[in-house]
XYZ file of C-alpha atoms in Angstrom:
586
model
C 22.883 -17.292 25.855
C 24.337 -16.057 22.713
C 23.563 -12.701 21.982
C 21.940 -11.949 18.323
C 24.467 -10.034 16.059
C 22.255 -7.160 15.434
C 22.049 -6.827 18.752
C 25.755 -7.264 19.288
C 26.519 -4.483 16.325
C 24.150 -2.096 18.223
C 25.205 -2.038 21.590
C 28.515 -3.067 21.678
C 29.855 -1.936 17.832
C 27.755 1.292 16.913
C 30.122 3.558 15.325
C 32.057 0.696 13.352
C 28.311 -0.588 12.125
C 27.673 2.965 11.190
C 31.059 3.187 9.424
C 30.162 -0.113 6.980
C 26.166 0.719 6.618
C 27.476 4.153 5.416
C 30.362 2.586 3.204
C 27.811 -0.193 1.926
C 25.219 3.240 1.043
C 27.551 5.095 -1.088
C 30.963 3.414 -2.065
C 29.882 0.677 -4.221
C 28.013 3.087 -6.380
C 30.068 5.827 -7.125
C 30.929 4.641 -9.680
C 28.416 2.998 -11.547
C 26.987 6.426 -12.800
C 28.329 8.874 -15.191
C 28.258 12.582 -15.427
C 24.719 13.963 -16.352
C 24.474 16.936 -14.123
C 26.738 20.544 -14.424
C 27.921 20.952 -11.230
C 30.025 17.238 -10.855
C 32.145 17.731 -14.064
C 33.133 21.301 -13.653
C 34.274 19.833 -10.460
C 36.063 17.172 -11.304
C 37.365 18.783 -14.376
C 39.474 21.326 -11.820
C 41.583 18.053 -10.841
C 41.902 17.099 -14.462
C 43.407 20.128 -15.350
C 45.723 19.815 -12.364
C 47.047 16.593 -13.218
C 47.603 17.522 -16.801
C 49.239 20.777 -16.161
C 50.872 20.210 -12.720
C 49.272 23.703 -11.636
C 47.328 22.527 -8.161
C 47.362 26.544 -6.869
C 44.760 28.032 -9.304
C 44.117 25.852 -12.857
C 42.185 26.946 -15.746
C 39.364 24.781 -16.198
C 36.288 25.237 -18.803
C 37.617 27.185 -21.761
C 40.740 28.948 -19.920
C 39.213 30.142 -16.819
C 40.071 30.499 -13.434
C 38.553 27.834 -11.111
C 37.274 29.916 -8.704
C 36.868 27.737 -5.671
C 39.299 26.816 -2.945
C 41.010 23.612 -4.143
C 40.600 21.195 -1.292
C 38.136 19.025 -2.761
C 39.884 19.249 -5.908
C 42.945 18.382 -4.415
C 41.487 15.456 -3.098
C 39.524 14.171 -6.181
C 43.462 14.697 -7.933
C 45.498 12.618 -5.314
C 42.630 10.120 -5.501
C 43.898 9.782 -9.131
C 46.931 9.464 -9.174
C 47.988 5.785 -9.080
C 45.225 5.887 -12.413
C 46.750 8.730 -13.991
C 43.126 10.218 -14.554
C 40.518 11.456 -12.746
C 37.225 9.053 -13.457
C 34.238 9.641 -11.847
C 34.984 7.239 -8.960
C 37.713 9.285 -7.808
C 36.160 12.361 -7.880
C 32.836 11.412 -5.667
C 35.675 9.449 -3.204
C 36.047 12.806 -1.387
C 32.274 13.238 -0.982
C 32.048 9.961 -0.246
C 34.474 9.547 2.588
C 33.554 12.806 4.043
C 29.728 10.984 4.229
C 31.476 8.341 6.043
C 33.260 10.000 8.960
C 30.488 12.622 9.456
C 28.314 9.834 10.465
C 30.639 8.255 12.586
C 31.388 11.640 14.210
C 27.592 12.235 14.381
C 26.902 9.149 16.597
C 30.578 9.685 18.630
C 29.236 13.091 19.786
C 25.493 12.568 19.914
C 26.097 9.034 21.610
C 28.544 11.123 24.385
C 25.663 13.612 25.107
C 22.342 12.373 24.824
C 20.601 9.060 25.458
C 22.345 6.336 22.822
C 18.730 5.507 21.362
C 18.667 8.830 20.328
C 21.495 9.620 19.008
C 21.195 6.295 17.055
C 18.042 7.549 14.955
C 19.151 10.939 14.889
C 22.205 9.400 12.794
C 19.904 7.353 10.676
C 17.909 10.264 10.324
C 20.562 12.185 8.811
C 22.451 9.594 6.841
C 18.771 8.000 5.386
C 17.936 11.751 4.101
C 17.738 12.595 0.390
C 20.298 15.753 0.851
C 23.005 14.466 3.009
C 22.236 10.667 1.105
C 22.702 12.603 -2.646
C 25.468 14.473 -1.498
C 27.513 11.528 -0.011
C 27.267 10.558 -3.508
C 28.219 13.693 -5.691
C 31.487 15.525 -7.046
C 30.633 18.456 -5.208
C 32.921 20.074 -2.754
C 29.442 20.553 -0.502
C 29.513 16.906 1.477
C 33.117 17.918 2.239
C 32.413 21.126 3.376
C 29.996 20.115 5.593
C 32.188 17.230 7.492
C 34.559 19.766 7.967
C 32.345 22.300 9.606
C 29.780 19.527 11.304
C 33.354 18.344 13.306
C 34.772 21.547 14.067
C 31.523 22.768 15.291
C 31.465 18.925 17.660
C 34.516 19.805 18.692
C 34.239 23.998 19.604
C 31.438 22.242 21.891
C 34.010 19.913 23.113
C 36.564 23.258 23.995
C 34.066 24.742 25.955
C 32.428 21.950 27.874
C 35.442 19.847 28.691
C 37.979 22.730 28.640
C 36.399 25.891 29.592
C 37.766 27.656 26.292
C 41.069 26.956 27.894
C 44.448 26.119 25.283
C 42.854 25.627 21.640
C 42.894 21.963 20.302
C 45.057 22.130 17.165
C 41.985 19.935 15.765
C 39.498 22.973 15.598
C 41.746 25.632 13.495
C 42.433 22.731 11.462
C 39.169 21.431 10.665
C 37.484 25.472 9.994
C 40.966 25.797 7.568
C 39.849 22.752 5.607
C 36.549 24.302 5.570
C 37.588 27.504 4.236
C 40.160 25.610 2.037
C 37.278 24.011 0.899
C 34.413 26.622 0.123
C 35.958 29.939 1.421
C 35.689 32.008 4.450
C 32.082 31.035 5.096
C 33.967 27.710 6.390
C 35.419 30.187 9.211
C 32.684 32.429 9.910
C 29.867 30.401 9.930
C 31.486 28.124 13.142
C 32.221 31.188 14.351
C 28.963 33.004 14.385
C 27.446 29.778 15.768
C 29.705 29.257 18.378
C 29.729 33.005 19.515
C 25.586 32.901 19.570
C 25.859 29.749 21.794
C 28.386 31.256 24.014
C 26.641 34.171 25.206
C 23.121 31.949 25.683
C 25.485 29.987 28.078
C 25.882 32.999 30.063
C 28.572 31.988 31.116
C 31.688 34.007 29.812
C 32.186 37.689 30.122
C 31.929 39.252 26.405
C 35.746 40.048 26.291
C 36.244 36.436 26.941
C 33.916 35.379 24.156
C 35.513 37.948 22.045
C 39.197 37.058 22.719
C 37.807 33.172 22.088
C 36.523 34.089 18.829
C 39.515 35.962 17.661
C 41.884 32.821 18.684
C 40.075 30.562 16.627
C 39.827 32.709 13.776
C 43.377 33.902 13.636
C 44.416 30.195 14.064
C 42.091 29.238 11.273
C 43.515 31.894 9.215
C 46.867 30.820 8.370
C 47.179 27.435 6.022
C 43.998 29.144 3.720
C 46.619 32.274 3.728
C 49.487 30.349 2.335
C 46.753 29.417 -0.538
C 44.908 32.469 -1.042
C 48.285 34.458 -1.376
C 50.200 31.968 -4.176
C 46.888 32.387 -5.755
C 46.468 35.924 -5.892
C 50.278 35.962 -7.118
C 49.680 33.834 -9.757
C 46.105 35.052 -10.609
C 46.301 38.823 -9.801
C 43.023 40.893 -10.330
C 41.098 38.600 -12.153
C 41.268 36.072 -9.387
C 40.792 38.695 -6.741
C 37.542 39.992 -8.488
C 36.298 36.158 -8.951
C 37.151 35.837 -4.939
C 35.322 39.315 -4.237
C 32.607 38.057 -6.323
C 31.471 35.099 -4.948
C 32.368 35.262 -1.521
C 31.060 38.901 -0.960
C 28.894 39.865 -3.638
C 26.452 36.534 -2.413
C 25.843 38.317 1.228
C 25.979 41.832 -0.086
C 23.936 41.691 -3.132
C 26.504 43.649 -4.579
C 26.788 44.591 -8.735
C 27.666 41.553 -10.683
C 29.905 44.314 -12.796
C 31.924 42.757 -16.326
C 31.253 38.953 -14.774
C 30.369 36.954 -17.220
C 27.854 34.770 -15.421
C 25.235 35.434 -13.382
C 25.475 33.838 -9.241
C 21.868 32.227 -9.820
C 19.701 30.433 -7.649
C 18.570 33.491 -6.029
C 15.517 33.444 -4.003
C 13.835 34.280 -1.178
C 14.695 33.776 3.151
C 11.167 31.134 2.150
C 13.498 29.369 0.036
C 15.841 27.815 2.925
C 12.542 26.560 4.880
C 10.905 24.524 1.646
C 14.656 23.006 0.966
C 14.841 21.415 4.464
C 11.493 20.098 4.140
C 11.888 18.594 1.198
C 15.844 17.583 2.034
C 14.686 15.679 4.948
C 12.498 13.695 2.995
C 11.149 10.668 4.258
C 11.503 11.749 7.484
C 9.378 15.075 6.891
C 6.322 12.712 6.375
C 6.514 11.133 9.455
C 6.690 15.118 11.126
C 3.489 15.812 8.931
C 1.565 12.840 9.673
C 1.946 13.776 13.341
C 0.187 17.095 12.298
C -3.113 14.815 12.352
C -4.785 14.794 15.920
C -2.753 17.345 17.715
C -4.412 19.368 20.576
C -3.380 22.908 20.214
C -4.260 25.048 23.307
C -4.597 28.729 23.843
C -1.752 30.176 25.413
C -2.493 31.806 28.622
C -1.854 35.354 28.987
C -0.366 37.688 26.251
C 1.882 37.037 23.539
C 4.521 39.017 25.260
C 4.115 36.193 28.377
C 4.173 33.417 26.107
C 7.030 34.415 24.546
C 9.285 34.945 27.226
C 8.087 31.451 28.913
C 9.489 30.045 25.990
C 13.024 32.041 26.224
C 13.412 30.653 29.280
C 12.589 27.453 28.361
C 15.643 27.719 25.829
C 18.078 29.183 28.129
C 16.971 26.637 30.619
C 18.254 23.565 28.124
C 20.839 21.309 28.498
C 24.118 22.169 26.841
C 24.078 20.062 23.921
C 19.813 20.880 22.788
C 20.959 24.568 23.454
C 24.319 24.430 21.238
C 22.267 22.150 18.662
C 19.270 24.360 18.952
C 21.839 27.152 17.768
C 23.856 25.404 15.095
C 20.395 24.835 13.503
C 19.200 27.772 13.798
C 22.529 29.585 13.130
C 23.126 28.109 9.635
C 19.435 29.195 8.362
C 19.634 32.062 9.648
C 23.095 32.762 8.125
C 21.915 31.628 5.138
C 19.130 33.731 4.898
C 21.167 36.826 3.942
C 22.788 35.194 0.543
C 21.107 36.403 -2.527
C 22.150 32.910 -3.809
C 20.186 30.158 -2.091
C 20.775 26.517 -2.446
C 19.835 23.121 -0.419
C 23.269 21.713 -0.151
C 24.147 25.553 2.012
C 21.921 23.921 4.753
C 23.413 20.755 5.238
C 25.370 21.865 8.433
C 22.164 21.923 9.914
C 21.246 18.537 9.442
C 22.845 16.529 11.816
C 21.315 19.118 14.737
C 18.166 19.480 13.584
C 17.879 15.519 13.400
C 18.866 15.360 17.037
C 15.222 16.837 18.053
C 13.304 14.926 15.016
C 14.614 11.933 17.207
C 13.130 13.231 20.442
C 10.153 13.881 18.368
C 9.937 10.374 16.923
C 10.850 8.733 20.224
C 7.798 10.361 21.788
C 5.717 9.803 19.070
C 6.603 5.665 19.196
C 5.672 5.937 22.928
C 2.958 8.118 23.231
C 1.264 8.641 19.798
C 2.251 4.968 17.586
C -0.378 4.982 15.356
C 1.547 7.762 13.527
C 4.272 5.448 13.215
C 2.442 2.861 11.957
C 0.669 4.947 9.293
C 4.239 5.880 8.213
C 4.930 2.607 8.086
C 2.218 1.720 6.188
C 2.720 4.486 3.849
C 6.438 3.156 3.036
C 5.473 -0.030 3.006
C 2.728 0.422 0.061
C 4.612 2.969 -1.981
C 7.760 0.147 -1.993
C 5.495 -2.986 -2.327
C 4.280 -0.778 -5.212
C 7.758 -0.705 -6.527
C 8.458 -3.754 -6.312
C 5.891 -4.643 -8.419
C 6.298 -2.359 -11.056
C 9.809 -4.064 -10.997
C 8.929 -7.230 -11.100
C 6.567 -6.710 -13.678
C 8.937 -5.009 -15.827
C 11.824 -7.573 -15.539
C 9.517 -10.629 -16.140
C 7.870 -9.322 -19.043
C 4.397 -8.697 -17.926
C 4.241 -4.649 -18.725
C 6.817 -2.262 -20.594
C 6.926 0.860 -18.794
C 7.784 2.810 -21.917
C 4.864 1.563 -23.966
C 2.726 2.447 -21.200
C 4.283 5.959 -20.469
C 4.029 6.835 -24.248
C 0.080 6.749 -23.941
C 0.330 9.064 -20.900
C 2.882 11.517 -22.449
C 4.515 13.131 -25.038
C 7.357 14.830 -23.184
C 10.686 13.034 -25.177
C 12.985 13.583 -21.804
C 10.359 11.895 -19.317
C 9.993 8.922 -21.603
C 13.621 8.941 -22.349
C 14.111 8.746 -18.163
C 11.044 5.971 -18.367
C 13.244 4.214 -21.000
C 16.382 3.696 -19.063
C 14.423 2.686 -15.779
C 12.480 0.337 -17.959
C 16.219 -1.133 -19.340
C 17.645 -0.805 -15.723
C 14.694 -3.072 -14.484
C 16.261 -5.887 -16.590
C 17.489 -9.031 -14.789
C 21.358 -8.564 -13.852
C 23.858 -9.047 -11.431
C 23.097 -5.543 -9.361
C 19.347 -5.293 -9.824
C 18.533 -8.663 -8.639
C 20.403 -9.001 -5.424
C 19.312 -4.805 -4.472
C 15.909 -5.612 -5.227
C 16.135 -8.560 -2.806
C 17.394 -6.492 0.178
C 15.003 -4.226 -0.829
C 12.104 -6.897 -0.378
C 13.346 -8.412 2.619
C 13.434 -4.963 4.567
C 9.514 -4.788 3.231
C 8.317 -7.884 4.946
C 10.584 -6.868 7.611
C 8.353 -3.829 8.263
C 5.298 -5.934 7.251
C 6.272 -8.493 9.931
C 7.225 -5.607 13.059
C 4.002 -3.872 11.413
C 1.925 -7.033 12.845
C 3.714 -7.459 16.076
C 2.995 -4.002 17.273
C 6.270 -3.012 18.914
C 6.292 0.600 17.800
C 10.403 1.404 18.471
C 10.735 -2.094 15.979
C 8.554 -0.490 13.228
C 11.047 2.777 13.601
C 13.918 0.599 13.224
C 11.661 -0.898 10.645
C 11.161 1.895 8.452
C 14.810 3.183 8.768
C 15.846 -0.120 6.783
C 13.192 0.190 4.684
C 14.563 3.663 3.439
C 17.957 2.706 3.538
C 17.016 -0.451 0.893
C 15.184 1.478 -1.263
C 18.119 3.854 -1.491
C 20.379 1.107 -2.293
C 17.803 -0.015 -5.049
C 17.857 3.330 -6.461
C 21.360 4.005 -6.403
C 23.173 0.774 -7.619
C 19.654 -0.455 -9.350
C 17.883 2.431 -11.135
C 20.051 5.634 -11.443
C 23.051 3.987 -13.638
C 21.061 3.505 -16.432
C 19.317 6.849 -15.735
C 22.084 9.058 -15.899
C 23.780 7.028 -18.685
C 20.484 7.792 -20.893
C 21.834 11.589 -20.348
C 25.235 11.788 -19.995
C 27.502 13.304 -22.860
C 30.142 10.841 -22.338
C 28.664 8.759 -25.832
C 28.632 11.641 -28.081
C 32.334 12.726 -26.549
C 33.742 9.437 -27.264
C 31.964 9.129 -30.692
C 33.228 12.449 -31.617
C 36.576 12.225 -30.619
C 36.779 8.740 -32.738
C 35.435 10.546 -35.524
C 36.924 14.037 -36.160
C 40.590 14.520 -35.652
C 39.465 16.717 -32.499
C 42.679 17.874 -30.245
C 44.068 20.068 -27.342
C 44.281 23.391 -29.771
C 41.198 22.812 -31.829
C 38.090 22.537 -29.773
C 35.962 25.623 -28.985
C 33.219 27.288 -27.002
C 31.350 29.835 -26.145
C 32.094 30.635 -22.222
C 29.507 33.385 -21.570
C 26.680 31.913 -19.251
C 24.647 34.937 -19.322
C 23.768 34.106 -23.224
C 25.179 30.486 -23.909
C 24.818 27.075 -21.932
C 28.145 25.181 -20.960
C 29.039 21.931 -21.220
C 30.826 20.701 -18.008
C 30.182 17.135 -19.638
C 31.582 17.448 -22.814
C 34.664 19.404 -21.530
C 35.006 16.789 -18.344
C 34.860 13.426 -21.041
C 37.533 15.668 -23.213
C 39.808 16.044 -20.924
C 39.486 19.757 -20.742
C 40.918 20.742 -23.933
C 37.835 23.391 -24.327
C 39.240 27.185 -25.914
C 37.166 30.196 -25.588
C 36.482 31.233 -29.344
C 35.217 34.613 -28.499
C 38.148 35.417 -26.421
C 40.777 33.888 -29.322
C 38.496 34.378 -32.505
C 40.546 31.638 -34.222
C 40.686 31.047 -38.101
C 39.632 27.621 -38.240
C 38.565 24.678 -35.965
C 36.007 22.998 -34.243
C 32.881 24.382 -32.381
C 30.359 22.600 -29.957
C 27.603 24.280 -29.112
C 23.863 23.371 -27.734
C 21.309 22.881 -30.539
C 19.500 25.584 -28.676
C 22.336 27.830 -28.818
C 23.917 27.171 -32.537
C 21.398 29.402 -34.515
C 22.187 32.374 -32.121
C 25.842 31.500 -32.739
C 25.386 31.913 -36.142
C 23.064 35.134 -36.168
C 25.916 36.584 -34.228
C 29.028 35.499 -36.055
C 27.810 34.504 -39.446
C 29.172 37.631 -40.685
C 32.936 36.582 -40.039
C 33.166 33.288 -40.071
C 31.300 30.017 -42.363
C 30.024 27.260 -40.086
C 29.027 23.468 -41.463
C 27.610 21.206 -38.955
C 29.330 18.003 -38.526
C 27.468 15.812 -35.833
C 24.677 16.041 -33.725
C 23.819 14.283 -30.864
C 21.424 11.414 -30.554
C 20.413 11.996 -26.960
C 19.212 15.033 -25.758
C 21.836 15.549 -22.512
C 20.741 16.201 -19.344
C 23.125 19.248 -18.215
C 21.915 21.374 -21.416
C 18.583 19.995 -21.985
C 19.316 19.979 -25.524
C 21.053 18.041 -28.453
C 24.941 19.224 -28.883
C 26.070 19.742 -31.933
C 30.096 19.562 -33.215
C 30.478 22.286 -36.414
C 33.673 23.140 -38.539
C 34.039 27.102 -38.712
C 36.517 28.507 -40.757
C 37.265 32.805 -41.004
C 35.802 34.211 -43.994
């Protein structure tokens, strides 16, 4: 009897199915969707100054600055562009991309090693189905990378001890925690570290000299290729990139004085913060966890707190290596992260993969012992995506027009500008039709397991479910939605309009009273000038429309400004028109 090729790909191909479903979720899209968002072009703009210049230790990027980051991702994005000549935005999500790629494959390897294969199976899906790690695999962001890096030296660190017995080092650790500190800084050394040190002495195993000496070894080893980088840099840098280096690596964990930087480190909040970004990060998956919230027997502990807690304790130490060392890196990276002033999702991403490992468990038990909750996730997925559909369908065959109908519900011009491009990406074409498809076949799919009752089916169910609609979203929906804010347009129609050039084109770089314009500078091909820092006679000024009459308040004394062009769109980065001016020196 011939056995079904689903079948086949599960049990007898995982890791090379994983490797194409991950491929098939991010590659084709990347892209398909231009810049709208800060952080990607001031990214990607660090490996279009290195190409232009030929300076791959420490470019300037936006309006002569230092880019402040390690350069691996950068370097990446740049050798990606080479046989082009230019860095597009293709080649500067391939890094995030590819890292999204073998951190799922990695994921299952390890998981599949040390834990029932069912489990580590969802716990994959889990975390490759997830907005975060799914948005990131898809971003010019050096965060994706940085987390591959760390995700497989941490697999491996497990490996040294459990195979090895912290005996030799594998050349593969100090390599993989360089290209995460090559990548982010030394929080791509310390943070294994820490985690790997806090699972060490649970094992109680290793005298504390031993885990100490471990520690070092790695470290040390770790230590040298980021030196070679950090020193060349400092060289050709000197204080200012030593106080940027000081800045953000230390001044995040220390809260220390922000001094004469000229931006602020932002996104500070509180130890709360980290908790309500996993929730939401884990999203779809988090509904399932709060749906099981409904009709669970909580009992009284018996005895004191004091008891209780120490039953649990045990309970920890008493796990099996790879819960207790996944218990810890989950733990371990919130907890690290706690201390930042600066708090952001994409820090937590570590996490993921280990904290997925026990939402398996969780939705294994729930499928066996408790599968109504399953099928009122189901359910829930399933409505909210025949809804969808719908609406798509709708939309594409003429029936409604989502902007007409959004304009009697609001007045906000950015919502019904998103409305607007969703409404023109619903059109019939060659990418909407065929995604929206899949996306309809994995809905009866779920409809179908739905009425045959076989609860682990409706998992596997829903996971395709998700995965479609992401497809639908990413190839279908969001090109059309970040084209309706990108600046490329405006760049282009600029640049064809005004004899704009490398020496001409100014800004103001000072984030603590004016917004940048990673955009503009990225679809320019970084030929942005600080004007404060040069005070030129004459040339060419882009500003936000929010910003310009500020600009003018504070240098109309000295210099005569006449507006040239203003934007059509309002852009997404800024939130606001841009506007091109002529300034000359009075």
């Amino acid at each position: 009897m011939r056995t079904p090729l689903l079948q086949y790909l599960y049990l007898q191909k995982p890791v090379s199915s994983v490797i194409l479903i991950c491929a098939i979720a991010v590659l084709p899209w990347i892209a398909l969707n231009e810049f709208s968002t800060k952080g990607e072009p001031r990214e990607a703009a660090v490996a279009v100054s290195m190409l232009k210049t030929g300076d791959w230790t420490l470019p300037r990027v936006y309006a002569d600055e230092y880019a402040y980051k390690p350069p691996m991702a950068h370097w990446m994005m740049a050798v990606f562009s080479l046989p082009e000549g230019h860095v597009t935005e293709f080649t500067s999500r391939l890094p995030s991309a590819l890292a999204y790629v073998v951190t799922m494959a990695i994921i299952l390897l390890f998981f599949g090693k040390n834990v029932r294969f069912q489990e580590a199976f969802i716990a994959t899906f889990l975390t490759l189905t997830c907005i975060e790690i799914h948005r990131a695999g898809l971003t010019a962001r050096v965060d994706m990378l940085l987390t591959a890096f760390v995700v497989i030296g941490l697999t491996q660190l497990f490996r040294w001890e459990n195979k090895l017995e912290l005996k030799g080092l594998p050349i593969l650790i100090p390599l993989m925690l360089s290209g995460a500190m090559l990548t982010k800084g030394p929080v791509g050394v310390l943070l294994p570290l820490f985690i790997f040190g806090v699972y060490l002495l649970l094992l109680r195993k290793y005298s504390l000299f031993k885990i100490i000496k471990s520690i070092l070894y790695i470290g040390v080893a770790s230590l040298f290729i980021p030196a070679l980088w950090y020193i060349e840099a400092w060289l050709h840098g000197g204080a200012e990139f030593l106080n940027l280096t000081l800045f953000e690596n230390f001044g995040r964990f220390f809260h220390l004085s922000q001094g004469a930087m000229h931006y602020d480190l932002g996104h500070e909040n509180g130890a709360w913060y980290n908790l309500v970004t996993l929730i939401a990060g884990f999203a779809p998956w988090t509904l399932l966890l709060f749906f099981s919230l409904f009709g669970l027997r909580v009992t009284k502990p018996a005895g004191t707190f004091r008891t209780w807690l120490a039953e649990r304790w045990k309970q920890v130490l008493a796990m099996d290596k790879i819960r207790l060392f996944s218990l810890v890196a989950a733990f371990g990276v919130v907890f690290f992260y706690s201390f930042p002033s600066s708090k952001r999702s994409v820090y937590l991403m570590p996490a993921y993969p280990f904290i997925a490992l026990f939402i398996a468990q969780y939705i294994l038990y729930l499928a066996e012992h408790r599968p109504a909750v399953i099928r009122l996730f189901a359910t829930t997925l399933a409505v909210v995506t025949g809804l969808l559909i719908l609406l798509v369908v709708m939309q594409m065959t003429g029936c409604i027009d989502m902007y007409l109908l959004a304009e009697t519900l609001t007045h906000s011009r950015s919502t019904l500008e998103t409305v607007r491009a969703i409404a023109t990406a619903c059109a019939p074409s060659w990418s909407v039709v065929p995604l929206l498809l899949v996306l309809l076949i994995a809905f009866l799919t779920t409809c179908y397991q739905m009425a045959k009752k076989i609860h682990i089916k409706i998992l596997y169910a829903t996971v395709f479910l998700v995965f479609a609609t992401n497809l639908f979203i990413d190839g279908g929906l969001m090109p059309e939605i970040r084209r309706e804010g990108s600046s490329r347009p405006f760049a282009r129609e600029i640049q064809t309009d005004f004899p704009l050039n490398e020496t001409n084109v100014y800004v103001m770089n000072d984030l603590r009273k004016y917004r940048n314009m990673y955009g503009m500078n990225f679809y320019m091909n970084n030929c942005f000038h600080d004007f404060e820092t040069e005070q030129p006679q004459t040339g060419y000024l882009l500003a936000t429309e929010k910003d310009f009459p500020a600009i003018e308040q504070t240098w109309g004394d000295r210099y005569a400004f006449r507006i040239l062009r203003t934007s059509y769109r309002i852009i997404s980065e800024t939130r606001s028109r841009i506007i091109l001016s002529r300034f000359d020196k009075k």
